[in-house]
Each structure stands twice: as C-alpha cells, then as structure tokens.
XYZ file of C-alpha atoms in Angstrom:
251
model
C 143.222 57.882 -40.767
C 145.366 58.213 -37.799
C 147.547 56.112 -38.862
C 147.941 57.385 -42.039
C 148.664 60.920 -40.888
C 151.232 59.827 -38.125
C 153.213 57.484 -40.369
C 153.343 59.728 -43.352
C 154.136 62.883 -41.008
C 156.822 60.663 -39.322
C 158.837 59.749 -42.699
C 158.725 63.034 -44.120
C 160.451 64.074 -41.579
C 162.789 61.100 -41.502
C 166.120 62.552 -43.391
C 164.478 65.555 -44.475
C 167.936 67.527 -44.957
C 168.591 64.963 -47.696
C 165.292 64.872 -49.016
C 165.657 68.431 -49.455
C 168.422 67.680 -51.460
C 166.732 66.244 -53.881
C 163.082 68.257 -54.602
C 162.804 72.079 -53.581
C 159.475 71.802 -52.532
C 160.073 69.012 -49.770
C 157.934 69.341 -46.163
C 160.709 69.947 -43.964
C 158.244 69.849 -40.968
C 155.864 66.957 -42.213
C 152.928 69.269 -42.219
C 150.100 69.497 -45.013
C 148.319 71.907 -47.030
C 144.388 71.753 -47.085
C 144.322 71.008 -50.250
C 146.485 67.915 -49.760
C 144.669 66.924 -46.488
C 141.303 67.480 -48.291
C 142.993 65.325 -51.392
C 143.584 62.150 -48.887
C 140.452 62.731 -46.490
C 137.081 63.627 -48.707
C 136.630 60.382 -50.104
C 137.348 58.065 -47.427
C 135.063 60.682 -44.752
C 132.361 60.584 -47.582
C 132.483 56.049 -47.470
C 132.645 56.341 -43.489
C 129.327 58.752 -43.573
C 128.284 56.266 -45.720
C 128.699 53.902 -43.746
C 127.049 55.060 -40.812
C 124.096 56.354 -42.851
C 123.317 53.108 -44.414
C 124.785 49.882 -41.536
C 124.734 52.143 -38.525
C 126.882 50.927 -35.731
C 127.678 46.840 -35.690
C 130.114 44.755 -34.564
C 129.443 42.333 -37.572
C 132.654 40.329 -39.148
C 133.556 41.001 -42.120
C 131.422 38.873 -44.930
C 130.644 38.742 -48.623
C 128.178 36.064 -48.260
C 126.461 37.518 -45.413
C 127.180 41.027 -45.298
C 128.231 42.364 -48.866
C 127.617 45.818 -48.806
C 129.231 46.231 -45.403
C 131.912 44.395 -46.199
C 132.261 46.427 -49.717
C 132.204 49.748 -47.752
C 134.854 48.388 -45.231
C 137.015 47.330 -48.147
C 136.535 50.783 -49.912
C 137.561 52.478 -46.712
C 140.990 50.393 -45.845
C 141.434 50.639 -50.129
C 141.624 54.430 -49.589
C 143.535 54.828 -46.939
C 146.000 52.162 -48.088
C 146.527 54.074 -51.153
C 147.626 57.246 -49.122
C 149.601 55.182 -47.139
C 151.422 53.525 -49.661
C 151.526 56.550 -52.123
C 153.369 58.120 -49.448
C 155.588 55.927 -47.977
C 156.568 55.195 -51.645
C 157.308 58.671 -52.140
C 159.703 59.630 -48.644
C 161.171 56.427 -48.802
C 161.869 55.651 -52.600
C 163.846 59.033 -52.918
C 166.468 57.810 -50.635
C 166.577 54.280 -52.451
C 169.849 53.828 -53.700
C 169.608 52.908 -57.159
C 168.269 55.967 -59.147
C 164.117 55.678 -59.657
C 163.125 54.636 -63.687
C 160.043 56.773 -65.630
C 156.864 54.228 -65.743
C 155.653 55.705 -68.401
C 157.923 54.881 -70.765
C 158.181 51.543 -69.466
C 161.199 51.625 -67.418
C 163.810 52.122 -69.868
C 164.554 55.856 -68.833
C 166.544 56.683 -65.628
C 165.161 59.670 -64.338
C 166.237 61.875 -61.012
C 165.126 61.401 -57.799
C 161.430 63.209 -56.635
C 160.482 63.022 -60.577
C 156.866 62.531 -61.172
C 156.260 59.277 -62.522
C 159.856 57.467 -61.311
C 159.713 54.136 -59.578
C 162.458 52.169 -57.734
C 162.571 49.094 -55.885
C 162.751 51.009 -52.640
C 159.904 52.749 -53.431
C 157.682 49.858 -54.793
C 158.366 47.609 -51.786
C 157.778 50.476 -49.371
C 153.783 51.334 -51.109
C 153.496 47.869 -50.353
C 154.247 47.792 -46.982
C 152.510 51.107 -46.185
C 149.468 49.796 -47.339
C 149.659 46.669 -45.571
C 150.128 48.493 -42.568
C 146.599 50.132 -42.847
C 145.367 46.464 -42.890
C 147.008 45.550 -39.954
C 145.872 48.497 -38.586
C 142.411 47.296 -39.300
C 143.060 44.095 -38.103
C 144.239 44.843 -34.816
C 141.752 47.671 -33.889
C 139.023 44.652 -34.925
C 140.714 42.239 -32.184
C 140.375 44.780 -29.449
C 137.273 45.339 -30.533
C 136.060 41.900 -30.550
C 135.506 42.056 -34.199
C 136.950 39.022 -35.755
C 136.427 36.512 -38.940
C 133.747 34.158 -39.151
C 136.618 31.072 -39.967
C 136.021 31.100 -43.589
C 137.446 28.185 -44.953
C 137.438 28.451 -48.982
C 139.962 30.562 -50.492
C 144.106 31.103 -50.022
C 143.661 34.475 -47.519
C 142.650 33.284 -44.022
C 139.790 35.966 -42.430
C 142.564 36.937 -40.239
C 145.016 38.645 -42.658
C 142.521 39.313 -45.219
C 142.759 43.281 -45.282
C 146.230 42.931 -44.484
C 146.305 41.828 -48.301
C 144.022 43.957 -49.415
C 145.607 46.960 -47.984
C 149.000 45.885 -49.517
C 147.647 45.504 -52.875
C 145.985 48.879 -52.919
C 148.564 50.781 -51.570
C 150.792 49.023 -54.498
C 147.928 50.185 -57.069
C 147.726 53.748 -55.738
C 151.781 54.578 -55.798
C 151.335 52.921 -59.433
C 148.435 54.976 -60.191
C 149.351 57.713 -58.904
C 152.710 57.481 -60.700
C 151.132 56.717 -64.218
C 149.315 59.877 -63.509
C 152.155 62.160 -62.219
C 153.943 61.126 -65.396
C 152.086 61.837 -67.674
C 149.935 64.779 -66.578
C 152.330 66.457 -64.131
C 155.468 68.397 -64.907
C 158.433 67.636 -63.168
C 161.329 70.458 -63.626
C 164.758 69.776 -63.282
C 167.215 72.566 -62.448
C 170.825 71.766 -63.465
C 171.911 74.646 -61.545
C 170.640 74.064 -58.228
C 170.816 69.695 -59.094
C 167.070 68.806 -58.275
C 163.697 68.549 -59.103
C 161.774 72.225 -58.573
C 158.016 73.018 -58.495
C 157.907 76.426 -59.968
C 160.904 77.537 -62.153
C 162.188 81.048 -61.874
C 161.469 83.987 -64.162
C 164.068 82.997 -66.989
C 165.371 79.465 -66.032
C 163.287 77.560 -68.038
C 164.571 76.069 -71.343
C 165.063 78.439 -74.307
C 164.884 81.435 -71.672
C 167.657 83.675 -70.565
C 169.773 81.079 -68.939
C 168.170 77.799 -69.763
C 169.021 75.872 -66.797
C 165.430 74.491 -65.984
C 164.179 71.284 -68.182
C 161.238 69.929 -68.444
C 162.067 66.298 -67.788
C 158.409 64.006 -67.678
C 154.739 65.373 -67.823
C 152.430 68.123 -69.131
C 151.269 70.753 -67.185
C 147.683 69.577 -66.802
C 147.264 68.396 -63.288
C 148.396 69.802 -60.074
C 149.813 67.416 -57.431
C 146.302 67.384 -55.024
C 144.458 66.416 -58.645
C 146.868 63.544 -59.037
C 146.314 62.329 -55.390
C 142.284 63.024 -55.785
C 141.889 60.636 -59.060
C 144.663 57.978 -57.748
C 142.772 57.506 -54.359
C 139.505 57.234 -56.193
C 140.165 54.780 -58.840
C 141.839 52.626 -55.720
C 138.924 53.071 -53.681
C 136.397 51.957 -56.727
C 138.580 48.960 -57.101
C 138.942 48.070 -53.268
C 135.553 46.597 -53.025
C 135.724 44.548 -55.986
C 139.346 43.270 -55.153
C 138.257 41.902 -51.859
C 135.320 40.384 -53.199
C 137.769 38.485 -56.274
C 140.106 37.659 -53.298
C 136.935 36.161 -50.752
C 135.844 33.800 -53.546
C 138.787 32.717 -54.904
C-alpha cells in the first residue's frame, strides 16, 4: 500500500504543468480525495483482515500445494494493489506518451485526445505493466528481509522467486485495461475546443447544442463516476488474482 501511494503521488506530480495541459481536473499536488483513497484501499484492507482473521500471523512460503488459501489471499492482495499501481502509472505516464492515445472500445481505430476515458497508448500500456510489477517486487523483497522465501518449486516456467513479480505485472496490465474498457464506455469524457483539453464538468452553456457549443462529448455515457470505475476495475482484478497465480503455479 505504501508503495502504491508513494509511487502514484510521486508521478502525478512528475510534469504536472503539462499534465495540466491536457485534463482540467489534474492533481497538481498528488493528493487524493476519500472517495478515491477509499476506491483503491477497501478491498485490499477487507483481503488483509481476511487474512489475519482466517491464517493469523506466519512466515509460511508461498504454496498452492501446501498452502492454497494463503497463497490465494496473498495473490488477491498483490492483484489489487497491482491494479492501482498500474492503473495509475498508466494514467500519469501515458498522457505524456508521444504518440496520441487510441479509444479501446472501438478497437483502436479512433485517435482520441490525451486524459480521454478509455484511450490507450504504448506509453501507457508498458507503464501499467511495469507499475504492477513493481508491487511484486515489492512483495518480493519485503519477503527476503523477512526471511520469507520459495520452497524451490521446480515444475512450471516462473521460478518461486519472481513469481508475484509476474503476477503483479499481469494484473496491473488487466486493471489499466479494465479500467479503460470501463471508463469508455460508462464514463464521459468532455472535450473543450476552447480551452484544448479534456474537462470534468462543462460550464453552464458549453456543451454541444448550447449557447456556444464548444464542449463535446467525445467517449462514454454518463453512468459511472471515476471512484465507481476504479471500485469495479480493482475488484474484477482482485477476483482474478487468485486464480491467475494458481493457472501460472501449475503450468
């Protein structure tokens, strides 16, 4: 969780006059709403209590032979905050990629601008990735000092010692993508031609067909708020944590 918070906090801020360039609403200071902290912190708090409720306090390696709902739980914990990771990273560095970011949900073929709800870019797509392997490391690391280390599995392709590594990089790929998918196609992203970027709330009379018109709804319907997207992207990449790392220990 830490590491989550002090990564994400640290990007935002990274550029942030350019960022703001881009989407109105940008964090200039890195800091969160409780809403958004609640969106990124419930679910992985509630697995943790979980945790602790059902294993208690171990120093077990991690196991699907020997140990599967621990190591289920453990998986569902790094899944989550992998996702928020990578969601994140994805977002504050994929709006300074370069190349202009393309709508998923209409399979790539539309260009859309940067900060739009449901654009991907190369940029952005390798950085999820790397955000949520860095929760895996994370977990990896903190397990080393901790004495906490892999039983020297020998079947499958991920050694024990950079198995969450993967895991973590694959869920914080399927949370950007999920949460992307999501923001698409249930949350509205408004474009302002006047002002040249993306804009949260449009003003009294800017939106199309109204006084001046400058204000265009470019992807999305207004069903889900931002926090709503992050809440159902973190949990479907939380459900599927546990059954990814048990596919990747037997394979």
């Amino acid at each position: 969780m830490i590491l989550f918070y002090q990564s994400s906090s640290m990007l935002t801020k990274f550029r942030s006059e350019t960022k703001a360039r881009f989407e109105e609403d940008h964090k200039q200071g890195g800091q969160r709403s409780a809403a958004q902290v609640l969106a990124c912190s419930f679910l992985g708090t509630l697995v943790a209590a979980a945790f602790a409720c059902i294993i208690g306090e171990d120093n077990e390696p991690l196991n699907f032979d020997k140990y599967p709902l621990r190591s289920q739980l453990l998986c569902a914990y790094v899944g989550h905050y992998a996702c928020c990771n990578g969601d994140t990273w994805a977002s504050e560095i994929g709006i300074l990629s370069p190349s202009s970011p393309r709508l998923v949900t209409v399979f790539f073929r539309r260009v859309v601008p940067r900060g739009t709800n449901g654009g991907m870019s190369w940029t952005g797509t390798g950085a999820s990735i790397a955000g949520g392997a860095f929760i895996g490391v994370g977990y990896t690391v903190v397990g080393f000092l901790l004495g906490i280390g892999d039983e020297g599995r020998r079947e499958g392709w991920v050694p024990g010692w950079m198995f969450m590594c993967v895991v973590g990089a694959t869920c914080g790929f399927l949370g950007s993508l999920c949460d992307s998918v999501l923001g698409g196609l249930l949350q509205p992203t408004w474009f302002c031609a006047d002002r040249k970027r993306v804009v949260k709330h449009p003003r009294e009379g800017e939106k199309e067909g109204g006084r001046r018109g400058s204000v265009t709804l470019i992807s999305g319907m207004n069903i889900l708020t931002n926090e709503q997207v992050n809440v159902l992207s973190v949990l479907v990449t939380t459900l599927l944590a546990p059954m990814l790392g048990r596919l990747l220990w037997y394979s």
